[in-house]
Short mmCIF file of C-alpha atoms and ligand atoms in Angstrom, two decimals:
data_model
loop_
_atom_site.label_atom_id
_atom_site.label_comp_id
_atom_site.label_asym_id
_atom_site.label_seq_id
_atom_site.Cartn_x
_atom_site.Cartn_y
_atom_site.Cartn_z
CA MET A 1 -6.16 20.69 -3.65
CA LEU A 2 -3.82 17.62 -3.95
CA LYS A 3 -0.16 18.49 -4.19
CA LYS A 4 1.70 17.21 -7.18
CA ASN A 5 4.42 15.02 -6.78
CA ILE A 6 7.76 16.74 -8.22
CA LEU A 7 11.07 15.32 -8.63
CA ILE A 8 14.01 17.75 -8.65
CA LEU A 9 17.55 16.35 -10.12
CA ALA A 10 20.36 18.39 -9.48
CA THR A 11 23.32 18.48 -11.60
CA GLY A 12 25.16 21.68 -10.54
CA GLY A 13 25.69 24.89 -12.08
CA THR A 14 25.70 28.37 -10.72
CA ILE A 15 22.52 27.85 -9.02
CA ALA A 16 24.12 25.35 -6.67
CA SER A 17 27.54 27.22 -6.41
CA SER A 18 29.27 28.80 -3.74
CA THR A 19 32.36 31.03 -3.46
CA SER A 20 35.67 29.22 -3.16
CA GLU A 21 39.21 30.42 -3.69
CA GLU A 22 39.20 28.99 -7.15
CA GLY A 23 35.99 30.88 -7.99
CA LEU A 24 32.35 29.54 -8.05
CA VAL A 25 32.10 25.97 -7.64
CA PRO A 26 29.05 23.97 -7.70
CA SER A 27 28.20 22.10 -4.25
CA PHE A 28 25.97 19.11 -3.51
CA GLY A 29 22.67 19.79 -1.43
CA ILE A 30 19.79 20.90 -3.77
CA MET A 31 17.19 20.11 -0.98
CA ASN A 32 19.02 22.54 1.38
CA LEU A 33 18.84 25.27 -1.27
CA VAL A 34 14.95 24.47 -2.27
CA GLN A 35 13.71 24.33 1.15
CA TYR A 36 13.88 27.86 1.49
CA VAL A 37 12.18 28.97 -1.51
CA THR A 38 8.55 30.15 -0.40
CA GLY A 39 5.89 29.07 -2.97
CA ILE A 40 7.80 25.67 -3.70
CA THR A 41 7.87 23.66 -0.30
CA GLU A 42 4.23 24.40 0.60
CA ASN A 43 2.67 23.62 -2.75
CA TYR A 44 4.23 20.41 -3.94
CA HIS A 45 5.75 17.34 -2.67
CA ILE A 46 9.27 17.23 -3.39
CA THR A 47 11.85 14.68 -3.67
CA ALA A 48 15.22 15.93 -4.30
CA LYS A 49 18.30 13.95 -5.82
CA ASP A 50 21.74 15.36 -6.55
CA ILE A 51 22.57 13.20 -9.57
CA LEU A 52 25.77 15.43 -10.63
CA CYS A 53 27.70 18.27 -9.45
CA LEU A 54 29.27 20.13 -12.32
CA ASP A 55 29.80 23.28 -14.07
CA SER A 56 27.63 22.74 -17.08
CA SER A 57 31.10 23.45 -19.33
CA ASN A 58 31.89 20.01 -17.94
CA ILE A 59 28.52 18.56 -18.85
CA GLN A 60 29.47 16.14 -22.03
CA PRO A 61 27.59 13.48 -23.69
CA GLU A 62 28.43 11.04 -20.97
CA GLU A 63 26.45 13.36 -18.53
CA TRP A 64 23.71 13.72 -20.89
CA ILE A 65 23.24 9.81 -20.66
CA ILE A 66 23.31 9.90 -16.78
CA ILE A 67 20.62 12.64 -17.02
CA ALA A 68 18.40 10.90 -19.51
CA ASN A 69 18.73 7.56 -17.44
CA SER A 70 17.73 8.98 -14.33
CA ILE A 71 14.68 10.59 -15.87
CA ASN A 72 13.63 7.16 -17.31
CA GLU A 73 14.23 5.66 -13.88
CA TYR A 74 11.95 8.06 -12.03
CA TYR A 75 9.50 9.49 -14.26
CA GLN A 76 6.88 6.90 -13.57
CA ASP A 77 6.72 8.03 -9.81
CA TYR A 78 6.09 11.65 -10.33
CA ASP A 79 3.95 14.10 -12.08
CA GLY A 80 6.87 16.21 -13.28
CA ILE A 81 10.74 16.59 -13.22
CA VAL A 82 12.65 19.67 -12.53
CA ILE A 83 16.27 19.71 -13.33
CA THR A 84 18.66 22.16 -12.19
CA HIS A 85 21.77 22.57 -14.67
CA GLY A 86 24.20 25.21 -15.36
CA THR A 87 23.17 27.75 -18.07
CA ASP A 88 26.14 27.41 -20.13
CA THR A 89 25.47 24.28 -21.97
CA MET A 90 21.83 24.04 -20.94
CA ALA A 91 20.57 24.53 -24.48
CA TYR A 92 22.65 21.62 -25.61
CA THR A 93 21.25 19.34 -22.82
CA ALA A 94 17.45 20.54 -23.28
CA SER A 95 18.11 19.76 -26.97
CA ILE A 96 19.86 16.15 -26.68
CA LEU A 97 16.90 15.33 -23.92
CA SER A 98 14.46 15.97 -26.41
CA PHE A 99 15.82 13.46 -28.81
CA MET A 100 16.74 10.84 -26.41
CA LEU A 101 13.46 10.97 -24.51
CA GLN A 102 11.02 11.22 -27.10
CA ASN A 103 7.27 11.25 -26.11
CA ILE A 104 8.16 11.55 -22.53
CA PRO A 105 4.52 11.40 -20.72
CA ILE A 106 5.21 14.07 -18.01
CA PRO A 107 6.74 17.35 -17.96
CA VAL A 108 10.58 17.39 -17.72
CA VAL A 109 11.68 21.25 -17.13
CA ILE A 110 15.37 22.43 -16.84
CA THR A 111 16.39 25.45 -15.15
CA GLY A 112 19.32 27.24 -13.53
CA SER A 113 20.45 30.72 -12.79
CA GLN A 114 22.93 33.43 -13.50
CA LEU A 115 23.47 34.10 -9.98
CA PRO A 116 24.02 31.76 -6.86
CA MET A 117 20.96 30.88 -4.78
CA SER A 118 22.98 32.45 -1.97
CA ASN A 119 23.05 35.96 -3.56
CA PRO A 120 20.54 38.35 -2.46
CA PHE A 121 19.89 39.21 -6.10
CA THR A 122 19.67 35.77 -7.39
CA ASP A 123 17.08 34.81 -9.95
CA ALA A 124 17.21 30.98 -8.89
CA THR A 125 14.32 31.42 -6.84
CA GLU A 126 11.89 32.89 -9.49
CA ASN A 127 13.20 30.31 -11.96
CA LEU A 128 12.85 27.49 -9.74
CA ARG A 129 9.20 28.62 -9.08
CA CYS A 130 8.33 28.89 -12.70
CA ALA A 131 9.88 25.64 -13.43
CA PHE A 132 7.86 23.88 -10.57
CA ALA A 133 4.72 25.28 -12.13
CA MET A 134 5.46 23.92 -15.44
CA ALA A 135 6.60 20.54 -13.88
CA ALA A 136 2.96 20.46 -12.46
CA SER A 137 1.29 21.43 -15.47
CA ASN A 138 0.43 17.98 -16.82
CA VAL A 139 1.70 19.31 -20.13
CA PRO A 140 4.41 16.54 -21.44
CA GLY A 141 7.55 17.38 -23.03
CA ILE A 142 11.26 18.53 -22.60
CA PHE A 143 11.17 22.37 -21.66
CA LEU A 144 13.63 25.18 -20.15
CA ALA A 145 12.42 27.36 -17.76
CA PHE A 146 14.16 30.78 -17.41
CA ASN A 147 13.30 34.61 -16.68
CA ARG A 148 9.27 33.66 -16.52
CA LYS A 149 9.13 32.16 -19.71
CA ILE A 150 9.07 28.54 -20.85
CA ILE A 151 10.80 27.40 -23.94
CA LEU A 152 10.34 24.13 -25.79
CA GLY A 153 13.83 22.52 -25.02
CA CYS A 154 15.10 21.99 -28.56
CA ARG A 155 14.39 25.55 -29.33
CA ALA A 156 16.27 27.14 -26.37
CA VAL A 157 19.52 29.26 -27.01
CA LYS A 158 21.53 31.09 -24.51
CA ILE A 159 22.07 34.61 -25.82
CA ARG A 160 23.14 36.45 -22.88
CA THR A 161 26.29 35.95 -20.64
CA THR A 162 25.06 37.64 -17.48
CA GLY A 163 21.70 39.10 -18.10
CA PHE A 164 18.48 37.60 -16.33
CA ASP A 165 17.03 37.27 -19.61
CA ALA A 166 19.61 34.76 -20.79
CA PHE A 167 17.58 32.20 -22.79
CA GLU A 168 15.45 32.93 -26.11
CA SER A 169 12.91 30.64 -27.95
CA VAL A 170 14.52 30.70 -31.41
CA ASN A 171 12.00 30.42 -34.32
CA TYR A 172 9.46 29.24 -32.10
CA PRO A 173 6.77 31.09 -30.02
CA TYR A 174 7.22 30.54 -26.10
CA ILE A 175 5.42 27.74 -24.81
CA ALA A 176 4.18 29.66 -21.66
CA THR A 177 4.87 32.90 -19.88
CA ILE A 178 4.52 33.82 -16.38
CA ASP A 179 3.02 37.30 -15.37
CA SER A 180 0.24 38.37 -12.87
CA ASN A 181 -2.25 35.91 -14.44
CA GLY A 182 -0.06 33.18 -13.27
CA LEU A 183 1.48 30.41 -15.87
CA THR A 184 -0.20 30.87 -19.55
CA ILE A 185 0.63 27.74 -21.41
CA GLN A 186 -0.08 27.93 -25.43
CA HIS A 187 -1.51 24.44 -25.74
CA SER A 188 -1.68 24.84 -29.29
CA ILE A 189 1.95 25.10 -29.96
CA VAL A 190 3.05 22.18 -27.69
CA PRO A 191 4.33 19.31 -29.98
CA LYS A 192 1.91 16.39 -29.67
CA SER A 193 2.66 12.73 -30.66
CA SER A 194 0.66 9.53 -30.34
CA LEU A 195 3.99 7.53 -30.36
CA PRO A 196 4.81 5.69 -27.05
CA PHE A 197 7.66 7.01 -25.04
CA GLU A 198 10.92 5.61 -25.71
CA LEU A 199 14.38 6.36 -24.01
CA ASN A 200 17.29 6.20 -26.68
CA THR A 201 20.39 7.20 -25.48
CA LEU A 202 22.64 5.81 -28.40
CA ILE A 203 24.63 8.83 -29.60
CA SER A 204 27.92 9.20 -31.41
CA THR A 205 30.21 12.00 -29.99
CA ASP A 206 32.20 12.28 -33.19
CA VAL A 207 30.26 15.48 -34.74
CA PHE A 208 32.28 18.73 -35.40
CA LEU A 209 30.72 22.23 -35.61
CA ILE A 210 32.53 24.75 -37.76
CA LYS A 211 31.60 28.22 -38.26
CA LEU A 212 32.45 29.31 -41.83
CA THR A 213 34.63 32.47 -42.41
CA PRO A 214 35.51 34.03 -45.52
CA GLY A 215 38.34 32.15 -47.07
CA LEU A 216 37.89 28.87 -45.12
CA ASN A 217 40.44 26.38 -46.00
CA PRO A 218 38.65 23.32 -47.42
CA GLN A 219 41.42 20.95 -46.51
CA ILE A 220 40.10 21.49 -42.85
CA PHE A 221 37.47 18.71 -43.73
CA ASP A 222 40.41 16.32 -44.63
CA LYS A 223 41.92 16.90 -41.18
CA LEU A 224 38.70 16.47 -39.43
CA LEU A 225 38.38 12.97 -41.02
CA GLU A 226 41.91 12.07 -39.84
CA LEU A 227 40.72 12.73 -36.32
CA ASN A 228 37.79 10.16 -36.86
CA TYR A 229 34.89 12.72 -37.19
CA LYS A 230 31.98 11.12 -38.35
CA GLY A 231 29.68 14.07 -39.05
CA ILE A 232 29.94 17.74 -39.83
CA VAL A 233 27.73 20.72 -39.11
CA ILE A 234 28.55 23.94 -41.09
CA GLU A 235 27.16 27.06 -39.94
CA ALA A 236 27.18 28.83 -43.40
CA PHE A 237 26.41 32.41 -44.58
CA GLY A 238 23.03 33.95 -44.28
CA THR A 239 20.32 32.26 -46.04
CA GLY A 240 22.80 29.63 -47.16
CA GLY A 241 25.83 29.93 -48.99
CA LEU A 242 29.59 28.60 -48.93
CA HIS A 243 32.35 29.79 -51.32
CA PHE A 244 33.55 27.88 -54.05
CA ILE A 245 35.99 30.15 -56.14
CA ARG A 246 39.61 29.61 -55.30
CA ARG A 247 38.65 27.81 -52.23
CA ASP A 248 36.54 25.17 -53.43
CA LEU A 249 34.13 23.97 -50.50
CA ILE A 250 31.33 22.61 -52.73
CA SER A 251 33.73 19.92 -54.28
CA GLN A 252 35.04 19.30 -50.78
CA MET A 253 31.30 18.50 -49.66
CA GLU A 254 30.85 16.10 -52.53
CA ARG A 255 34.08 14.37 -51.45
CA LEU A 256 32.73 14.00 -47.99
CA SER A 257 28.98 12.85 -49.16
CA GLU A 258 30.70 10.15 -51.56
CA GLN A 259 32.38 8.88 -48.44
CA GLY A 260 29.33 8.66 -46.49
CA ILE A 261 29.87 11.49 -44.11
CA PRO A 262 26.71 13.43 -43.16
CA VAL A 263 27.29 17.17 -43.60
CA VAL A 264 24.73 19.25 -42.09
CA VAL A 265 24.18 22.94 -43.25
CA SER A 266 22.68 25.83 -41.03
CA SER A 267 23.01 29.57 -40.99
CA GLN A 268 25.14 31.74 -38.65
CA CYS A 269 22.08 33.76 -38.41
CA LEU A 270 20.20 33.07 -35.21
CA TYR A 271 16.71 33.96 -36.49
CA GLU A 272 14.66 33.02 -39.38
CA ARG A 273 14.90 30.06 -41.81
CA SER A 274 17.92 29.16 -43.73
CA ASP A 275 16.96 27.90 -47.50
CA PHE A 276 19.92 26.53 -49.46
CA SER A 277 17.86 26.40 -52.65
CA ILE A 278 17.76 30.21 -53.02
CA TYR A 279 21.39 31.10 -54.39
CA GLN A 280 23.60 29.60 -56.50
CA THR A 281 26.17 29.12 -53.96
CA GLY A 282 23.72 27.09 -51.73
CA LYS A 283 21.92 25.26 -54.45
CA LYS A 284 25.41 23.72 -55.59
CA ILE A 285 25.83 22.06 -52.23
CA LEU A 286 22.47 20.75 -52.06
CA GLU A 287 22.96 18.94 -55.49
CA LYS A 288 26.03 17.43 -53.40
CA GLY A 289 23.63 15.85 -50.83
CA VAL A 290 24.15 18.00 -48.11
CA ILE A 291 21.40 18.14 -45.40
CA GLN A 292 19.80 21.40 -44.65
CA THR A 293 18.69 22.55 -41.19
CA PHE A 294 15.96 25.25 -41.99
CA ASP A 295 14.90 26.79 -38.95
CA MET A 296 16.63 24.49 -36.45
CA THR A 297 19.07 25.87 -33.66
CA THR A 298 22.62 24.91 -33.94
CA GLU A 299 22.46 23.40 -30.57
CA SER A 300 19.40 21.08 -32.07
CA ALA A 301 21.19 20.41 -35.23
CA VAL A 302 24.58 19.35 -33.55
CA THR A 303 22.80 17.04 -31.02
CA LYS A 304 20.34 15.68 -33.64
CA LEU A 305 23.45 14.87 -35.78
CA MET A 306 25.04 12.95 -32.73
CA TRP A 307 21.85 11.28 -32.03
CA ALA A 308 21.44 10.30 -35.57
CA LEU A 309 24.78 8.69 -35.76
CA GLY A 310 23.85 6.75 -32.73
CA GLN A 311 21.23 5.17 -34.76
CA THR A 312 22.61 4.76 -38.09
CA THR A 313 25.87 5.51 -40.15
CA ASP A 314 23.80 5.05 -43.48
CA LEU A 315 23.40 8.40 -45.09
CA THR A 316 20.10 7.99 -46.52
CA GLU A 317 18.74 6.96 -43.04
CA ILE A 318 20.43 10.14 -41.58
CA LYS A 319 18.83 12.10 -44.18
CA LYS A 320 15.44 10.51 -43.30
CA ILE A 321 16.11 11.38 -39.68
CA PHE A 322 16.66 14.97 -40.38
CA ALA A 323 13.64 15.15 -42.69
CA THR A 324 11.42 14.11 -39.63
CA ASN A 325 10.27 16.42 -36.65
CA TYR A 326 10.82 14.49 -33.61
CA ALA A 327 10.24 17.38 -30.92
CA GLY A 328 9.38 20.54 -32.56
CA GLU A 329 12.80 21.24 -33.38
CA ILE A 330 12.41 21.77 -37.14
CA THR A 331 9.33 23.37 -39.42
CA LEU A 332 9.50 21.14 -42.23
N1 LIG B 1 29.36 28.12 -15.54
C1 LIG B 1 28.02 28.20 -15.13
C2 LIG B 1 27.62 26.66 -15.60
O1 LIG B 1 27.14 26.71 -16.84
C3 LIG B 1 27.09 29.26 -15.54
C4 LIG B 1 25.47 29.13 -14.95
O2 LIG B 1 25.06 28.13 -14.39
O3 LIG B 1 25.15 30.25 -15.21
O4 LIG B 1 27.53 25.82 -14.87
#
């Protein structure tokens, strides 16, 4: 059987870390790590490139652009791409790449591990094997491979700090699982598009995410505008609610909308859909022109707003972007 050409792009994270006096630090040399993983080197033609060497807490919008540009530079020469990345912000990177690299024609699979490759109990080898299998699958898209599961990139959320089962696919079925039958892909749920691939890395970093707490002072939003924030995501309560007695968040939302600031409201609940049209407390803000995220993850909502603000500052256009499903991030 012809071996698939797989490119591995390393960005750092625990998977590539070694112990130092200051704690675990990522180090360069992804090929040194991969060459000892049985089931990988003998089955694929591998090219490895270290593009970054960071703990993913330090992976920020500038690094997202570096990663997206690297994928764009090399994708035509490979059957699939594996990206190794720290787990802490992996879901944000997977989400933003889903918007920056829409309709990528090959599989791009992000993975990492909870323990360094050098640890005898590491989960890195298994995660890499699964990521390579998905990268060789001919199923295009941005995916995250972890603990024998493949998640659509824009649906991944990190839910555990140390457990090997660290990621979940939120409000979307797993794209694939790996068990004794091998890699089983649910082809019917992989988002498909007839649109051409397009790299679009224009984003705004001026997006603020705020988790609503009972009694939150509405004036906080004036301060955010003073700091030049251009868009706000609010994790509101339950199905959809914000307080308006005594501390009137609703009027504040109206003021923000009048100033052309997009306000995107999601739920603090991880699972299921928010729907601000059910309760009076939610309905009132919809009338003020805020944007709902329905079943999107917070990671997707934040990165989609950053990407949307990179395309336009026109509120009507941003609403249209949120009313469009680009990569499977929202069920409309
Ligand atoms: N702090 C690490 C990182 O995100 C954690 C990990 O990779 O698991 O880079």
